[in-house]
Amino acid sequence: HYRDLAIVKNFDREPDHPSLWQILRETAAQHDSRNIAPVFSGQMIRSLLTGTDYPRTILTCMVTRIRADKQVNYLRAAMLKAYLIRNLKMEVTMSLDTQSTDQAYRLGRLFAVMEKAQEKAVSGASATIKERFFGAASATPGRVFPVLLRGVQNNIAKLRKSSETRGFAVHFEQLISEIMDGIDAFRPTLHIEEQGMFAIGYYHQRKALFTKKTANDSKEE
């Protein structure tokens, strides 16, 4: 169980062995444990004790909460990973997998890079692409990503105008090119399991971008 849950952490303080209550709370509105259905808890306990598949409800609830509040945190990503490994026998790595050809995973990575490019180009944006498009991008990429690609090119163009940010423009262009390699066309829709993979790709890429920034900052000090 814990091996399947293992995923790169956002913060060192996050638990190596999260409790069932911590995981189930991530499915509840406002993170309020009173909103967890008792039958749901029973289904999860049964899966843990018997080693059988997790209830599909855990996947749909996690994805629903992610789409509602646009947050893919450590516990949500860990549970999505565990579900995909146990129920679908998928290979999901602990941290960023640049070799993965899974389109849903790559689209999640791509969205994370686009979000980071916007953060660098438009500081203090009133409405970020995550707030406006995360749910639609993970469910209907064919409709959303062509629009996002045009937007990220505008942001990269802004970064190119300054010598201080030109390096970011080059870096984001390289990342986008690498992620897009092999994606001939955006899928019209992603089913719920693929939306889970999208979230993991997004989480992995965001963490990798943050780690790179932290490492660069340390070198400059």
Short mmCIF file of C-alpha atoms in Angstrom, two decimals:
data_model
loop_
_atom_site.label_atom_id
_atom_site.label_comp_id
_atom_site.label_asym_id
_atom_site.label_seq_id
_atom_site.Cartn_x
_atom_site.Cartn_y
_atom_site.Cartn_z
CA HIS A 1 0.00 0.00 0.00
CA TYR A 2 2.63 2.54 1.06
CA ARG A 3 4.95 1.57 -1.80
CA ASP A 4 2.22 2.42 -4.33
CA LEU A 5 1.55 5.73 -2.54
CA ALA A 6 5.20 6.79 -2.67
CA ILE A 7 5.59 10.00 -4.67
CA VAL A 8 7.90 13.01 -4.55
CA LYS A 9 6.86 15.39 -1.78
CA ASN A 10 6.09 19.07 -2.08
CA PHE A 11 7.42 19.69 1.43
CA ASP A 12 9.65 17.64 3.73
CA ARG A 13 7.07 17.80 6.52
CA GLU A 14 4.53 15.77 4.53
CA PRO A 15 3.99 12.23 5.89
CA ASP A 16 5.82 9.23 4.43
CA HIS A 17 2.96 7.02 5.58
CA PRO A 18 -0.28 9.01 5.37
CA SER A 19 -3.22 7.69 7.31
CA LEU A 20 -6.49 6.65 5.69
CA TRP A 21 -8.17 9.64 7.33
CA GLN A 22 -5.65 12.04 5.76
CA ILE A 23 -6.30 10.57 2.32
CA LEU A 24 -10.08 10.49 2.63
CA ARG A 25 -10.16 14.08 3.84
CA GLU A 26 -8.72 15.09 0.46
CA THR A 27 -11.93 13.89 -1.19
CA ALA A 28 -14.16 16.02 1.02
CA ALA A 29 -15.41 19.52 0.29
CA GLN A 30 -13.54 22.11 2.39
CA HIS A 31 -11.33 19.25 3.64
CA ASP A 32 -14.06 18.61 6.22
CA SER A 33 -14.06 14.98 7.38
CA ARG A 34 -17.78 15.30 8.13
CA ASN A 35 -18.33 15.32 4.37
CA ILE A 36 -16.81 11.84 3.94
CA ALA A 37 -19.48 9.21 3.38
CA PRO A 38 -19.19 6.34 5.93
CA VAL A 39 -19.67 3.76 3.17
CA PHE A 40 -16.66 5.24 1.39
CA SER A 41 -14.46 4.72 4.45
CA GLY A 42 -15.62 1.13 4.69
CA GLN A 43 -14.81 0.43 1.06
CA MET A 44 -11.29 1.80 1.46
CA ILE A 45 -10.64 -0.17 4.65
CA ARG A 46 -11.77 -3.35 2.90
CA SER A 47 -9.39 -2.70 0.00
CA LEU A 48 -6.47 -2.08 2.35
CA LEU A 49 -7.13 -5.18 4.45
CA THR A 50 -7.73 -7.57 1.56
CA GLY A 51 -5.36 -6.14 -1.04
CA THR A 52 -8.18 -5.89 -3.58
CA ASP A 53 -8.74 -3.01 -5.99
CA TYR A 54 -9.51 0.39 -4.57
CA PRO A 55 -13.11 1.54 -5.05
CA ARG A 56 -13.49 3.60 -8.22
CA THR A 57 -15.14 6.19 -6.01
CA ILE A 58 -11.72 7.23 -4.67
CA LEU A 59 -10.62 8.12 -8.18
CA THR A 60 -13.76 10.02 -9.13
CA CYS A 61 -13.81 11.90 -5.81
CA MET A 62 -10.14 12.90 -6.05
CA VAL A 63 -10.50 14.09 -9.63
CA THR A 64 -13.71 15.94 -8.80
CA ARG A 65 -12.08 17.77 -5.88
CA ILE A 66 -9.02 18.64 -7.98
CA ARG A 67 -11.20 20.09 -10.71
CA ALA A 68 -13.27 21.99 -8.15
CA ASP A 69 -10.45 23.68 -6.23
CA LYS A 70 -7.61 23.40 -8.79
CA GLN A 71 -5.19 21.92 -6.28
CA VAL A 72 -3.05 18.84 -6.90
CA ASN A 73 -1.25 18.31 -3.62
CA TYR A 74 1.00 15.54 -2.35
CA LEU A 75 -1.74 13.35 -0.85
CA ARG A 76 -4.02 13.61 -3.88
CA ALA A 77 -1.21 12.80 -6.30
CA ALA A 78 -0.09 9.89 -4.10
CA MET A 79 -3.57 8.36 -4.00
CA LEU A 80 -4.08 8.77 -7.73
CA LYS A 81 -0.75 7.02 -8.30
CA ALA A 82 -1.72 4.16 -5.97
CA TYR A 83 -5.08 3.73 -7.72
CA LEU A 84 -3.59 3.62 -11.22
CA ILE A 85 -0.93 1.13 -10.14
CA ARG A 86 -3.20 -1.23 -8.23
CA ASN A 87 -6.38 -1.07 -10.30
CA LEU A 88 -5.00 -0.56 -13.81
CA LYS A 89 -1.51 -2.05 -13.38
CA MET A 90 -0.03 1.13 -14.86
CA GLU A 91 3.59 2.15 -14.40
CA VAL A 92 3.69 5.45 -12.55
CA THR A 93 6.98 6.82 -11.27
CA MET A 94 7.63 8.62 -8.00
CA SER A 95 8.90 11.78 -9.71
CA LEU A 96 9.00 13.38 -13.15
CA ASP A 97 9.17 10.84 -15.97
CA THR A 98 10.45 12.65 -19.05
CA GLN A 99 10.39 9.38 -21.02
CA SER A 100 6.68 8.72 -20.56
CA THR A 101 4.73 8.80 -23.84
CA ASP A 102 1.34 8.72 -22.11
CA GLN A 103 -0.49 11.69 -23.63
CA ALA A 104 -2.55 12.47 -20.53
CA TYR A 105 0.64 12.59 -18.43
CA ARG A 106 2.36 14.77 -21.02
CA LEU A 107 -0.59 17.15 -21.21
CA GLY A 108 -0.46 17.57 -17.44
CA ARG A 109 3.25 18.39 -17.75
CA LEU A 110 2.52 20.83 -20.57
CA PHE A 111 -0.13 22.62 -18.54
CA ALA A 112 2.32 23.02 -15.64
CA VAL A 113 4.93 24.60 -17.93
CA MET A 114 2.35 26.96 -19.43
CA GLU A 115 1.25 28.00 -15.95
CA LYS A 116 4.85 28.67 -14.92
CA ALA A 117 5.46 30.73 -18.07
CA GLN A 118 2.43 32.85 -17.24
CA GLU A 119 3.66 33.34 -13.67
CA LYS A 120 7.00 34.63 -14.97
CA ALA A 121 5.54 36.82 -17.73
CA VAL A 122 2.48 38.24 -15.97
CA SER A 123 3.16 38.72 -12.28
CA GLY A 124 0.04 39.09 -10.18
CA ALA A 125 -2.36 37.99 -12.92
CA SER A 126 -5.94 38.38 -11.72
CA ALA A 127 -6.98 35.06 -13.28
CA THR A 128 -4.33 32.41 -13.90
CA ILE A 129 -4.72 29.69 -16.50
CA LYS A 130 -4.99 27.17 -13.65
CA GLU A 131 -8.00 28.98 -12.23
CA ARG A 132 -9.64 29.40 -15.62
CA PHE A 133 -8.73 26.25 -17.53
CA PHE A 134 -7.43 23.41 -15.35
CA GLY A 135 -10.66 21.40 -15.25
CA ALA A 136 -11.43 21.84 -18.95
CA ALA A 137 -7.83 21.15 -19.99
CA SER A 138 -7.80 17.84 -18.11
CA ALA A 139 -11.17 16.73 -19.50
CA THR A 140 -11.35 18.21 -23.02
CA PRO A 141 -7.77 18.94 -24.13
CA GLY A 142 -8.68 19.10 -27.82
CA ARG A 143 -10.82 22.16 -27.17
CA VAL A 144 -8.58 23.94 -24.67
CA PHE A 145 -4.93 23.34 -25.54
CA PRO A 146 -4.91 25.11 -28.91
CA VAL A 147 -6.05 28.24 -27.06
CA LEU A 148 -3.46 27.74 -24.33
CA LEU A 149 -0.65 27.29 -26.84
CA ARG A 150 -1.43 30.66 -28.38
CA GLY A 151 -1.43 32.21 -24.92
CA VAL A 152 1.89 30.71 -23.88
CA GLN A 153 3.54 31.97 -27.05
CA ASN A 154 2.44 35.49 -26.08
CA ASN A 155 3.90 35.00 -22.61
CA ILE A 156 7.19 33.69 -24.00
CA ALA A 157 7.35 36.69 -26.34
CA LYS A 158 7.04 38.98 -23.29
CA LEU A 159 9.85 37.14 -21.53
CA ARG A 160 12.09 37.53 -24.58
CA LYS A 161 11.85 41.33 -24.42
CA SER A 162 13.98 41.58 -21.28
CA SER A 163 17.56 40.36 -20.87
CA GLU A 164 16.65 39.38 -17.30
CA THR A 165 13.91 36.96 -18.39
CA ARG A 166 15.16 35.85 -21.82
CA GLY A 167 16.66 32.72 -20.33
CA PHE A 168 13.24 31.70 -19.01
CA ALA A 169 11.78 32.11 -22.50
CA VAL A 170 14.38 29.75 -23.97
CA HIS A 171 13.88 27.24 -21.15
CA PHE A 172 10.08 27.18 -21.52
CA GLU A 173 10.30 26.83 -25.30
CA GLN A 174 12.65 23.88 -24.94
CA LEU A 175 10.40 22.21 -22.38
CA ILE A 176 7.29 22.70 -24.50
CA SER A 177 9.05 21.31 -27.57
CA GLU A 178 10.24 18.26 -25.63
CA ILE A 179 6.80 17.56 -24.15
CA MET A 180 5.01 18.08 -27.48
CA ASP A 181 7.33 15.69 -29.31
CA GLY A 182 5.16 12.78 -30.40
CA ILE A 183 1.83 14.54 -29.79
CA ASP A 184 0.41 14.86 -33.30
CA ALA A 185 -3.05 15.90 -32.19
CA PHE A 186 -4.76 16.69 -28.91
CA ARG A 187 -7.28 14.11 -27.77
CA PRO A 188 -10.88 15.45 -27.82
CA THR A 189 -11.55 14.10 -24.33
CA LEU A 190 -9.82 12.24 -21.50
CA HIS A 191 -11.69 9.67 -19.41
CA ILE A 192 -11.55 9.79 -15.64
CA GLU A 193 -8.48 7.53 -15.30
CA GLU A 194 -6.62 9.69 -17.81
CA GLN A 195 -7.62 12.80 -15.88
CA GLY A 196 -5.91 11.21 -12.90
CA MET A 197 -2.77 10.73 -15.00
CA PHE A 198 -3.02 14.34 -16.18
CA ALA A 199 -3.02 15.48 -12.55
CA ILE A 200 0.06 13.38 -11.76
CA GLY A 201 1.92 14.76 -14.79
CA TYR A 202 1.02 18.28 -13.68
CA TYR A 203 2.15 17.57 -10.11
CA HIS A 204 5.45 16.01 -11.20
CA GLN A 205 6.30 18.86 -13.58
CA ARG A 206 5.39 21.59 -11.08
CA LYS A 207 7.62 19.93 -8.49
CA ALA A 208 10.49 19.64 -11.00
CA LEU A 209 10.17 23.32 -11.95
CA PHE A 210 10.12 24.36 -8.29
CA THR A 211 13.15 22.17 -7.47
CA LYS A 212 15.11 23.65 -10.39
CA LYS A 213 14.28 27.19 -9.24
CA THR A 214 15.36 26.41 -5.67
CA ALA A 215 18.64 24.91 -6.88
CA ASN A 216 19.37 27.93 -9.06
CA ASP A 217 18.58 30.31 -6.20
CA SER A 218 21.01 28.45 -3.94
CA LYS A 219 23.80 28.78 -6.51
CA GLU A 220 23.28 32.53 -6.73
CA GLU A 221 23.57 33.06 -2.99
#
